[in-house]
Amino acid sequence: MNSDLNKKFNRAIELRKLLNEASHAYYVLDAPSIEDSVYDQLYRELVNLENRYPELITADSPTQRVGDKLSSNFPKKTHRVPLQSLDNAFNFQEVSEWNARSLKILNQGESKEDILTSIELICELKIDGNAIALSYENGLLVRACSRGDGIQGEDITSNVKTINSIPLSLRMENPPKWIEIRGEAFIPHRTFEGINKKRRMALESEFANSRNACAGTLRQLDPQVVASRKLDFFAYTIHLPEELDEIKYNLAKPKTQIEALQYLKNIGFKINPYNQVFLGLKDLKEFLNEWEIKRHDLPYSTDGLVIKVNKFNLQKRLGFTQKAPRWAIALKHPAAEAPSKLLGLTFQVGRTGVVTPVAEFEPIMLAGTSVSRATLHNANRLLSLDLHSDDTIIIRKAGEIIPEVVRVLPGLRNQYAKCLSLPINCPICNSTLISENDEAATRCINTNCPAILQGALRHWVNKGAMNIEGLGSKLIEQLVEKKLINSIADLYELDINLLEKLDRMGAKSAKKIIQELEISKGKPWHKQLYGLGIPHIGERNAQTIAMQFTNSSILKDVACKSPEVIQEINGIGEEISDSLKTWFSSEANQKLIRDLKRVGLTLEATQEEKLKKDQISDNSTKLLFGKIFVLTGTLPSLSRSKAKELIENSGGSISSSISTNTSFLVAGEKAGSKLKKAKTLGIKIIDQNELLKLLT
């Protein structure tokens, strides 16, 4: 066996072991060990391996059975009609491929005039709960079973009878001998929060999510506990006897899925109202994209959408594979968490010398975008993760934006894997790294380290600070690597002739940069203060401090001699005052201030800023005094900077993050995760018009 195949062989063994253990934990122990999205993707990895190398398939592979083991707590019942699971798609391209396969099967053997060019499809929300099979005889509920392994399920009739949205008798005058109903039991968000609140108060472990809570509830041995948790149910499938006499029972059998949903509603079931029929994929794609956003506003969880061939006669022609119907597919929502293979660690050195480990991994799709890198923050985080070479790691997007490594799956670790740690020396300048006892950060303290200088320069020229256009990262790298500058002040001694000689630079670009540098000398004092890159001094803090201390000399004296004065400022604490004292006590930083003044920067408040300071006391009489605003999304006619200016001029303040102290969230078009968090915390949400009313 060659080395590449040997790696694949070992990976298949690891995947089978982990997936089988996860199935046992979920189905038998009622104690899920990994998230559904992670299981799905690891399962798909194994399927792809076995498809490519059939010799890797073994009898115990989870790909070789329909379902998993049943719990021993409930009697087993065989389903009248097998309850098969659905194949999954993870993007629209895979939905298109499924549609193409369906057309190909349906058109086999057809004459030219009967060839189908499109299929009528129906799309329904995929409720994140637990599948239940309901058996009615002569209109009465006689049995309710869990999905189980698809062939047999657990008899949970007593528990299911406590779900008020499941009728104990059908709304039919003359019901047939038997009817089978399939649907999803679930726990709404508000109910789930109440369950976990009670468990916290009782010092019991909380459920990880509503789906696990639902599964655990349905397997309770005490139906009274089930009743107290107020499960809900949506029906989505009906099975009727093939030989049903429609005239005798005054019953027209549904011919399509959309008719079946209406039929379910007529006989007393609750159906999910969000379904739609499409002819072709174009409008379907719009529906899918729409629900990727709207699902967050639902009072219950969904984990995707189910797309089915609408006509039952076409479903019958398409048939089934060993495990799933060919006429349906589940499009999973972009994963909140996903597994990937670690390729290695790199180490970044920031402007303050902090060394940050960065995980490089095989690209994965996460929340709709491809990611391949994630910061690990510091040595403590690296240690807690216990990362080894070639580990399988779980990635998620914090706040749906920033990728982060959540944990490692040691069950997939190679026995020869090496433990990974921070380097002893700076990866840029090779200086010995230090780690203070009172902080997690590991630092390079060489002030001449090129990485530290580049970080300081990038911070100085960025939009929040001096906003010097044209001085991007690539140009800064050239200037530092060629040793043309050794400090921020050196930027102001560059000339056109020198800049013209650099890569991707011309006379016009060089002239523009020199002009931008000259303009930046007149930037407000708070912009200059923020640009200095003093630890813990963000844009907002810089503005607050600059308003109180109108030049660098005054700020230095207060920071070094009377730091307690700084701590008295609203929103400024000991951490910030200590940082200012440390920074201004450094001779290297004092030299930087002298050099900046020498090249033409004032490091002092402008006349306009001084006037604004004089007016600040008036704010206490204004309507918005003490109110904290957060902005999100795009406002119809106000830029974010203009909205910020209007709020601050009216006595309000701006924060970049939502908290319980937030007074208002001003939400515009394409509002992000802040909107969701504001709703959760009960923060008042207003639009541009409501903001303008507050300002008048």
XYZ file of C-alpha atoms in Angstrom, residues 32-690:
659
model
C -24.712 14.006 21.990
C -20.929 14.349 21.731
C -20.619 16.478 18.574
C -22.870 18.943 16.733
C -25.050 17.771 13.842
C -23.260 20.060 11.365
C -19.883 18.604 12.347
C -21.216 15.029 12.132
C -22.692 15.733 8.677
C -19.399 16.973 7.269
C -17.264 14.229 8.776
C -19.791 11.703 7.457
C -19.518 13.271 3.997
C -15.715 13.080 4.189
C -15.998 9.336 4.863
C -18.509 8.880 2.007
C -16.130 10.659 -0.401
C -13.209 8.506 0.749
C -15.196 5.290 0.284
C -16.519 6.384 -3.111
C -12.989 7.080 -4.303
C -11.458 4.000 -2.657
C -14.150 1.260 -2.417
C -11.606 -1.047 -0.802
C -11.842 1.136 2.338
C -15.524 0.186 2.914
C -16.085 -2.062 5.926
C -19.194 -3.725 7.323
C -19.187 -1.496 10.405
C -18.974 1.763 8.452
C -21.820 4.150 9.328
C -22.354 4.605 5.586
C -23.528 0.993 5.304
C -26.724 1.257 7.320
C -29.887 3.295 7.219
C -29.976 4.380 10.843
C -28.482 3.739 14.263
C -29.097 1.640 17.320
C -32.292 2.041 19.303
C -32.586 2.872 22.974
C -33.439 -0.086 25.198
C -35.853 1.984 27.327
C -38.844 1.666 24.954
C -40.392 -1.278 23.070
C -39.465 -1.465 19.394
C -42.056 -1.260 16.629
C -41.591 -1.801 12.905
C -42.666 1.119 10.756
C -45.504 0.354 8.341
C -43.633 2.468 5.775
C -39.822 2.853 6.263
C -38.892 6.267 7.629
C -35.826 7.055 5.568
C -33.575 10.021 6.067
C -32.784 12.525 3.303
C -29.570 13.046 1.392
C -27.966 16.400 2.166
C -26.799 19.245 -0.046
C -24.561 21.977 1.347
C -24.834 24.537 -1.451
C -27.035 25.448 -4.398
C -24.679 23.759 -6.876
C -25.402 20.404 -5.209
C -29.146 21.117 -5.412
C -28.713 21.790 -9.154
C -26.841 18.505 -9.565
C -29.630 16.628 -7.730
C -32.206 18.267 -10.010
C -30.203 17.278 -13.090
C -29.966 13.656 -11.889
C -33.723 13.577 -11.314
C -34.396 14.873 -14.843
C -32.025 12.299 -16.300
C -33.795 9.397 -14.522
C -37.266 10.644 -15.452
C -36.295 11.074 -19.113
C -34.780 7.612 -19.516
C -36.710 5.682 -22.150
C -39.031 8.605 -22.927
C -39.880 9.597 -26.468
C -38.561 12.907 -27.737
C -41.888 14.714 -27.294
C -42.218 13.502 -23.677
C -38.819 14.738 -22.473
C -39.075 16.877 -19.313
C -37.038 20.090 -19.247
C -38.008 21.081 -15.715
C -39.653 19.519 -12.663
C -42.254 21.064 -10.398
C -40.554 21.320 -7.002
C -41.858 22.217 -3.561
C -39.654 23.746 -0.892
C -40.415 23.467 2.841
C -38.536 24.575 5.936
C -36.525 21.799 7.590
C -37.536 21.980 11.243
C -34.685 21.230 13.646
C -36.427 18.648 15.810
C -37.103 14.928 15.900
C -38.991 12.856 13.324
C -42.089 11.020 14.543
C -44.274 8.429 12.809
C -47.954 8.504 13.842
C -50.262 5.537 13.215
C -54.037 6.123 13.137
C -56.541 3.268 12.911
C -60.149 4.114 12.153
C -59.252 7.748 12.853
C -57.760 7.204 16.334
C -54.097 7.570 17.313
C -52.923 4.085 18.301
C -49.145 4.366 18.109
C -46.362 6.956 17.878
C -42.781 5.957 17.135
C -39.440 7.672 16.870
C -37.501 7.360 13.621
C -35.056 4.868 15.135
C -33.062 3.137 12.433
C -35.673 3.897 9.779
C -37.035 0.354 9.821
C -37.851 0.115 13.520
C -38.584 2.912 15.963
C -39.186 3.266 19.671
C -42.800 3.236 20.836
C -43.198 6.625 22.546
C -47.001 6.824 22.280
C -47.615 7.932 25.884
C -45.162 10.795 25.514
C -46.446 11.919 22.128
C -50.021 12.060 23.386
C -48.962 14.967 25.617
C -48.228 17.137 22.533
C -51.358 19.264 22.101
C -50.787 19.947 18.392
C -51.070 16.221 17.610
C -54.745 15.194 17.329
C -55.781 12.062 19.202
C -58.552 11.581 16.626
C -58.672 12.789 13.034
C -61.201 15.330 11.809
C -62.805 12.845 9.387
C -66.372 11.563 9.283
C -65.464 8.249 7.697
C -61.730 7.561 8.238
C -60.000 4.690 6.414
C -58.730 1.644 8.266
C -55.269 3.178 8.714
C -53.367 6.371 7.991
C -49.675 7.032 8.665
C -48.558 10.604 9.373
C -44.953 11.765 9.508
C -43.761 15.022 11.017
C -41.317 16.792 13.271
C -41.614 17.320 17.020
C -39.760 20.404 18.227
C -39.369 22.832 21.109
C -39.899 26.559 20.383
C -37.169 29.004 21.450
C -39.095 30.554 24.322
C -40.058 27.165 25.756
C -36.468 25.947 25.428
C -35.158 28.969 27.330
C -37.666 28.242 30.101
C -36.579 24.593 30.311
C -32.917 25.546 30.674
C -33.771 28.228 33.232
C -35.500 25.598 35.404
C -32.533 23.239 34.989
C -30.128 25.985 36.072
C -32.208 26.677 39.161
C -32.221 22.954 39.960
C -28.420 22.824 39.436
C -28.904 20.430 36.515
C -26.850 20.545 33.319
C -28.450 22.589 30.552
C -29.414 21.213 27.142
C -26.999 22.251 24.397
C -29.808 23.133 21.961
C -33.531 22.689 21.433
C -33.133 19.599 19.256
C -31.235 17.726 21.968
C -33.812 18.897 24.508
C -36.598 17.543 22.297
C -34.863 14.175 21.834
C -34.251 13.874 25.568
C -37.848 14.805 26.323
C -39.362 12.230 23.967
C -37.310 9.547 25.730
C -38.472 10.499 29.207
C -39.989 7.576 31.093
C -42.411 9.918 32.843
C -45.043 11.412 30.461
C -45.751 14.166 33.004
C -42.226 15.523 32.446
C -42.891 15.462 28.699
C -46.170 17.345 29.165
C -44.444 20.025 31.257
C -42.011 20.791 28.420
C -44.768 21.723 25.932
C -43.428 20.199 22.715
C -44.936 21.231 19.384
C -45.363 19.373 16.085
C -45.531 20.066 12.336
C -46.873 17.333 10.026
C -45.368 17.020 6.535
C -46.119 13.562 5.063
C -49.194 11.322 4.771
C -49.362 7.653 3.749
C -52.699 6.086 2.786
C -53.548 2.477 1.808
C -52.842 1.763 -1.867
C -56.211 -0.017 -2.212
C -58.171 2.840 -0.623
C -61.706 3.148 -2.000
C -61.949 6.917 -2.537
C -65.707 6.852 -3.166
C -66.464 4.743 -0.088
C -64.472 7.018 2.199
C -65.373 10.230 0.354
C -61.680 10.915 0.174
C -59.681 12.125 -2.834
C -56.086 10.976 -2.371
C -53.573 13.855 -2.758
C -51.631 13.748 -6.009
C -48.947 16.259 -4.995
C -47.043 17.244 -1.874
C -48.749 20.661 -1.748
C -52.150 18.896 -1.830
C -50.955 16.527 0.914
C -50.056 19.472 3.159
C -53.511 20.967 2.687
C -55.068 17.560 3.368
C -53.088 17.262 6.619
C -54.373 20.665 7.656
C -57.965 19.665 6.866
C -57.849 16.556 9.068
C -56.547 18.441 12.100
C -52.779 18.766 11.815
C -50.601 21.806 12.170
C -48.429 22.318 9.101
C -45.611 24.781 8.611
C -47.037 27.675 6.574
C -43.781 28.536 4.806
C -43.805 26.361 1.702
C -43.842 27.192 -1.998
C -44.036 25.396 -5.326
C -41.566 26.256 -8.118
C -41.062 25.320 -11.735
C -37.326 25.455 -12.248
C -34.427 26.533 -10.087
C -34.196 30.311 -10.568
C -37.092 31.324 -8.305
C -36.245 28.463 -5.958
C -32.779 29.960 -5.409
C -34.332 33.284 -4.398
C -36.543 31.457 -1.889
C -33.532 29.661 -0.427
C -31.545 32.900 -0.103
C -34.543 34.644 1.465
C -34.920 32.003 4.177
C -31.222 31.969 4.964
C -31.889 35.440 6.438
C -35.522 35.161 7.607
C -34.960 31.934 9.572
C -33.342 33.943 12.373
C -36.688 35.640 13.077
C -38.639 32.386 13.506
C -39.758 31.331 17.013
C -38.231 27.862 16.445
C -35.035 26.448 14.930
C -34.545 25.270 11.365
C -31.418 23.590 10.069
C -32.118 23.873 6.349
C -34.793 23.520 3.693
C -36.275 20.390 2.148
C -36.782 20.334 -1.616
C -39.096 17.667 -3.029
C -40.474 16.712 -6.395
C -44.058 17.910 -5.983
C -45.961 15.302 -8.040
C -46.348 11.889 -6.410
C -46.376 10.002 -9.715
C -42.893 11.420 -10.469
C -41.747 10.588 -6.930
C -42.777 6.994 -7.542
C -40.797 6.851 -10.796
C -37.689 8.268 -9.092
C -37.881 5.758 -6.238
C -35.298 5.267 -3.487
C -31.662 4.473 -2.936
C -30.687 2.105 -0.112
C -30.927 4.951 2.403
C -32.904 7.866 0.991
C -35.582 8.926 -1.505
C -34.248 10.168 -4.840
C -37.134 12.638 -5.093
C -36.083 14.822 -2.136
C -32.975 16.520 -0.810
C -32.222 18.602 2.282
C -30.246 21.790 1.725
C -28.466 22.457 5.009
C -27.955 26.025 6.176
C -24.328 27.196 6.091
C -22.678 25.580 9.075
C -22.166 27.621 12.223
C -19.386 25.141 13.034
C -17.407 22.893 10.726
C -14.425 20.509 10.918
C -11.193 20.953 8.997
C -7.695 19.484 8.892
C -4.956 21.580 10.508
C -2.114 22.266 8.058
C 0.133 24.139 10.476
C 0.655 27.206 12.655
C 2.059 30.575 11.672
C 2.893 33.387 14.087
C 2.043 37.057 13.662
C 3.817 39.863 15.503
C 1.614 42.906 16.145
C 2.482 46.569 16.642
C 2.758 46.080 20.426
C 5.042 43.054 19.976
C 2.374 40.507 20.925
C 2.929 37.183 19.147
C -0.340 35.633 17.969
C -0.519 32.026 16.765
C -2.661 31.540 13.655
C -4.063 28.163 12.606
C -3.828 27.415 8.888
C -6.272 24.710 7.792
C -7.870 23.183 4.711
C -10.428 25.670 3.291
C -14.023 25.148 4.437
C -17.327 26.916 3.814
C -18.567 28.562 6.996
C -21.624 30.835 7.245
C -21.527 31.283 3.471
C -17.835 32.113 2.963
C -14.607 30.160 2.502
C -12.165 30.323 5.429
C -8.709 28.800 5.876
C -7.135 30.757 8.779
C -8.136 31.500 12.371
C -6.332 33.272 15.195
C -5.656 31.383 18.432
C -5.128 34.634 20.414
C -2.337 33.629 22.827
C -0.239 30.896 24.428
C -2.925 30.026 26.979
C -5.460 29.358 24.221
C -2.930 27.255 22.333
C -2.246 25.261 25.497
C -5.934 24.734 26.323
C -6.645 23.439 22.811
C -3.750 20.946 23.043
C -3.127 21.260 19.304
C -1.096 18.600 17.509
C 0.120 18.423 13.941
C -2.540 17.332 11.418
C -5.322 17.571 14.027
C -8.963 17.730 12.958
C -10.235 20.982 14.430
C -13.685 22.552 14.772
C -14.027 26.092 13.408
C -16.841 28.561 13.944
C -17.426 32.198 13.132
C -17.609 34.365 16.228
C -20.424 36.853 15.709
C -20.778 35.297 12.200
C -17.682 37.241 11.133
C -14.364 36.171 12.680
C -13.251 32.515 12.320
C -12.045 30.874 15.531
C -10.898 27.406 16.555
C -13.402 26.030 19.071
C -11.819 22.693 19.915
C -9.939 19.649 18.657
C -11.275 16.158 17.885
C -8.569 14.016 19.536
C -10.379 10.881 18.362
C -9.112 11.648 14.837
C -5.514 12.347 15.929
C -2.640 10.412 14.383
C -0.612 8.548 16.996
C 2.585 10.162 15.679
C 1.243 13.720 15.832
C 3.513 16.303 17.510
C 2.289 18.798 20.116
C 2.437 22.393 18.841
C 3.589 25.377 20.912
C 4.743 28.981 20.623
C 8.312 29.589 19.409
C 11.031 30.687 21.844
C 12.295 33.395 19.499
C 10.496 36.093 17.524
C 9.658 34.684 14.072
C 10.591 38.055 12.505
C 13.710 39.364 14.282
C 14.777 36.235 16.228
C 14.842 38.104 19.557
C 13.979 36.071 22.663
C 10.264 36.305 23.418
C 9.035 37.142 26.921
C 5.812 36.382 28.754
C 4.772 38.472 31.766
C 3.361 36.581 34.745
C 0.224 38.733 34.897
C -0.828 38.434 31.252
C -1.396 35.706 28.694
C 0.406 37.567 25.890
C 3.859 36.541 24.686
C 5.827 39.504 23.333
C 8.788 40.549 21.289
C 10.324 43.531 23.132
C 12.789 44.508 20.424
C 11.632 48.031 19.467
C 13.570 47.690 16.211
C 11.636 44.564 15.182
C 10.375 45.167 11.623
C 7.004 43.599 12.443
C 6.396 46.000 15.345
C 7.356 48.988 13.193
C 5.128 47.842 10.317
C 2.203 47.376 12.729
C 2.708 50.860 14.190
C 2.837 52.400 10.716
C -0.297 50.584 9.517
C -2.127 51.780 12.615
C -0.989 55.401 12.137
C -2.171 55.610 8.524
C -5.481 53.741 8.951
C -8.896 55.342 8.481
C -9.669 55.700 12.197
C -6.382 57.512 12.805
C -4.656 59.734 10.205
C -6.420 58.211 7.169
C -3.464 58.590 4.785
C -4.606 57.149 1.435
C -2.066 55.352 -0.738
C 0.091 54.148 2.147
C -1.037 50.524 2.139
C 0.518 47.450 3.727
C 2.615 46.532 0.667
C 4.202 49.974 0.477
C 4.857 50.025 4.224
C 6.548 46.611 3.949
C 8.858 47.977 1.235
C 9.753 51.065 3.246
C 10.631 48.986 6.319
C 12.425 46.172 4.461
C 14.578 48.683 2.560
C 15.216 50.519 5.870
C 13.986 53.791 4.423
C 12.043 54.571 7.619
C 12.606 53.659 11.258
C 9.656 55.412 12.922
C 6.281 57.036 12.269
C 7.959 60.460 12.102
C 10.176 59.280 9.222
C 7.054 59.076 7.010
C 6.994 62.883 6.935
C 10.569 63.082 5.629
C 9.895 60.938 2.565
C 10.202 62.697 -0.797
C 8.726 62.100 -4.228
C 11.997 60.947 -5.805
C 12.476 58.217 -3.218
C 8.883 56.975 -3.456
C 8.969 56.861 -7.285
C 11.720 54.223 -7.167
C 9.615 51.751 -5.180
C 7.657 48.863 -6.749
C 4.252 49.757 -8.220
C 4.833 53.461 -7.668
C 4.887 56.310 -10.163
C 5.284 60.067 -10.015
C 1.543 60.661 -9.702
C 1.089 58.158 -6.849
C 4.192 59.434 -5.055
C 2.980 63.028 -5.276
C -0.441 62.021 -3.942
C 1.121 60.318 -0.887
C 3.255 63.366 -0.070
C 0.112 65.529 -0.295
C -1.808 63.140 1.974
C 1.005 63.209 4.543
C 0.975 67.010 4.524
C -2.814 67.119 4.984
C -2.597 64.664 7.902
C -0.575 67.178 9.931
C -3.806 69.088 10.475
C -5.828 66.120 11.711
C -7.664 66.513 15.053
C -5.739 65.849 18.256
C -7.830 62.788 19.146
C -6.955 61.212 15.769
C -3.256 61.762 16.451
C -3.590 60.340 19.965
C -5.347 57.232 18.652
C -2.726 56.903 15.891
C 0.099 56.650 18.444
C -1.133 53.113 19.136
C -1.067 53.293 22.929
C -2.382 49.954 24.269
C -6.077 50.016 25.312
C -6.648 53.447 23.714
C -9.345 52.951 21.078
C -11.000 55.618 18.940
C -13.691 56.398 21.472
C -11.309 56.516 24.459
C -8.891 58.698 22.499
C -11.707 61.158 21.778
C -12.763 61.247 25.444
C -9.191 61.733 26.715
C -8.309 64.339 24.078
C -11.389 66.332 25.096
C -10.096 66.526 28.685
C -6.364 67.013 28.036
C -5.810 69.264 25.039
C -2.202 68.402 24.154
C 0.404 65.679 24.615
C 2.386 67.639 27.231
C -0.604 68.040 29.559
C -1.609 64.404 29.061
C 1.941 63.221 29.822
C 2.152 65.219 33.055
C -1.209 63.975 34.317
C -0.556 60.349 33.246
C 2.836 60.204 34.969
C 2.159 62.350 38.050
C -1.589 62.116 38.755
C -3.007 59.015 37.005
C -5.974 59.000 39.399
C -7.263 62.134 37.624
C -7.560 60.142 34.392
C -9.466 57.388 36.174
C -12.112 59.919 37.220
C -13.172 60.375 33.580
C -16.401 58.501 32.802
C -15.601 55.240 31.001
C -11.830 55.397 31.665
C -10.465 52.934 34.209
C -7.231 51.903 35.869
C -6.115 49.734 32.943
C -6.144 52.735 30.592
C -4.473 55.130 33.042
C -1.733 52.538 33.717
C -1.233 52.099 29.982
C -0.871 55.862 29.460
C 1.610 56.121 32.332
C 3.721 53.263 30.968
C 3.686 54.640 27.431
C 4.601 58.219 28.347
C 7.328 56.998 30.731
C 9.216 55.430 27.817
C 12.137 57.497 26.483
C 11.640 55.954 23.015
C 8.043 57.234 22.978
C 9.110 60.677 24.190
C 11.585 60.796 21.319
C 8.762 59.867 18.926
C 6.672 62.791 20.215
C 9.605 65.194 19.788
C 10.230 63.893 16.256
C 6.542 64.208 15.302
C 6.484 67.828 16.488
C 9.716 68.483 14.589
C 8.166 67.316 11.299
C 5.083 69.504 11.758
C 2.463 67.673 13.844
C 1.059 69.630 16.770
C -0.201 66.808 19.016
C -2.573 69.462 20.268
C -6.293 70.203 20.036
C -7.431 72.442 17.199
C -9.402 75.606 17.893
C -12.571 73.748 16.904
C -11.841 70.950 19.398
C -11.199 73.462 22.183
C -14.509 75.123 21.392
C -16.255 71.757 21.513
C -14.729 71.142 24.970
C -16.182 74.434 26.171
C -19.580 73.353 24.919
C -19.498 69.833 26.382
C -20.929 70.929 29.706
C -24.059 72.022 27.844
C -24.725 68.437 26.839
C -26.114 67.585 30.244
C -29.201 69.625 29.380
C -29.736 67.882 26.049
C -32.317 65.191 25.385
C -29.819 62.434 24.504
C -27.430 63.036 27.408
C -26.398 59.697 28.921
C -27.963 57.670 26.083
C -25.743 55.054 24.422
C -26.331 54.278 20.735
C -25.064 51.438 18.553
C -25.224 51.689 14.741
C -25.645 48.711 12.415
C -26.424 48.298 8.720
C -26.732 51.025 6.076
C -29.020 53.992 6.765
C -31.065 55.391 3.824
C -29.548 58.884 3.696
C -27.133 59.228 6.615
C -23.546 58.017 6.547
C -22.407 56.310 9.722
C -20.004 59.163 10.505
C -22.777 61.753 10.065
C -25.187 59.812 12.289
C -22.439 59.547 14.899
C -21.786 63.289 14.720
C -25.493 64.144 15.121
C -25.873 61.846 18.129
C -22.758 63.149 19.874
C -23.717 66.787 19.190
C -27.007 66.065 20.955
C -25.295 64.699 24.056
C -25.466 60.988 23.224
C -22.555 58.578 22.913
C -21.672 55.842 20.430
C -20.605 52.290 21.257
C -19.330 49.666 18.838
C -20.952 46.737 20.636
C -24.338 45.775 22.087
C -24.633 45.356 25.857
C -27.272 45.705 28.555
C -26.184 49.355 28.867
C -27.165 50.134 25.265
C -30.080 52.585 25.044
C -30.865 52.288 21.310
C -29.779 50.191 18.330
C -30.092 52.235 15.120
C -30.661 49.576 12.445
C -30.406 50.110 8.708
C -30.471 47.829 5.669
C -28.475 44.572 5.945
C -28.217 44.812 9.719
C -25.949 42.079 11.055
C -25.587 40.038 14.239
C -25.983 43.151 16.418
C -29.683 43.223 15.495
C -30.156 39.641 16.667
C -28.315 40.325 19.935
C -30.352 43.501 20.540
C -33.586 41.514 20.176
C -32.299 38.904 22.614
C -31.395 41.558 25.206
C -34.595 43.543 24.675
C -32.748 46.673 23.469
C -34.959 49.282 21.788
C -34.425 49.148 18.004
C -35.046 52.274 15.898
C -34.595 53.237 12.243
C -33.261 56.448 10.701
C -36.614 58.271 10.888
C -36.991 57.477 14.584
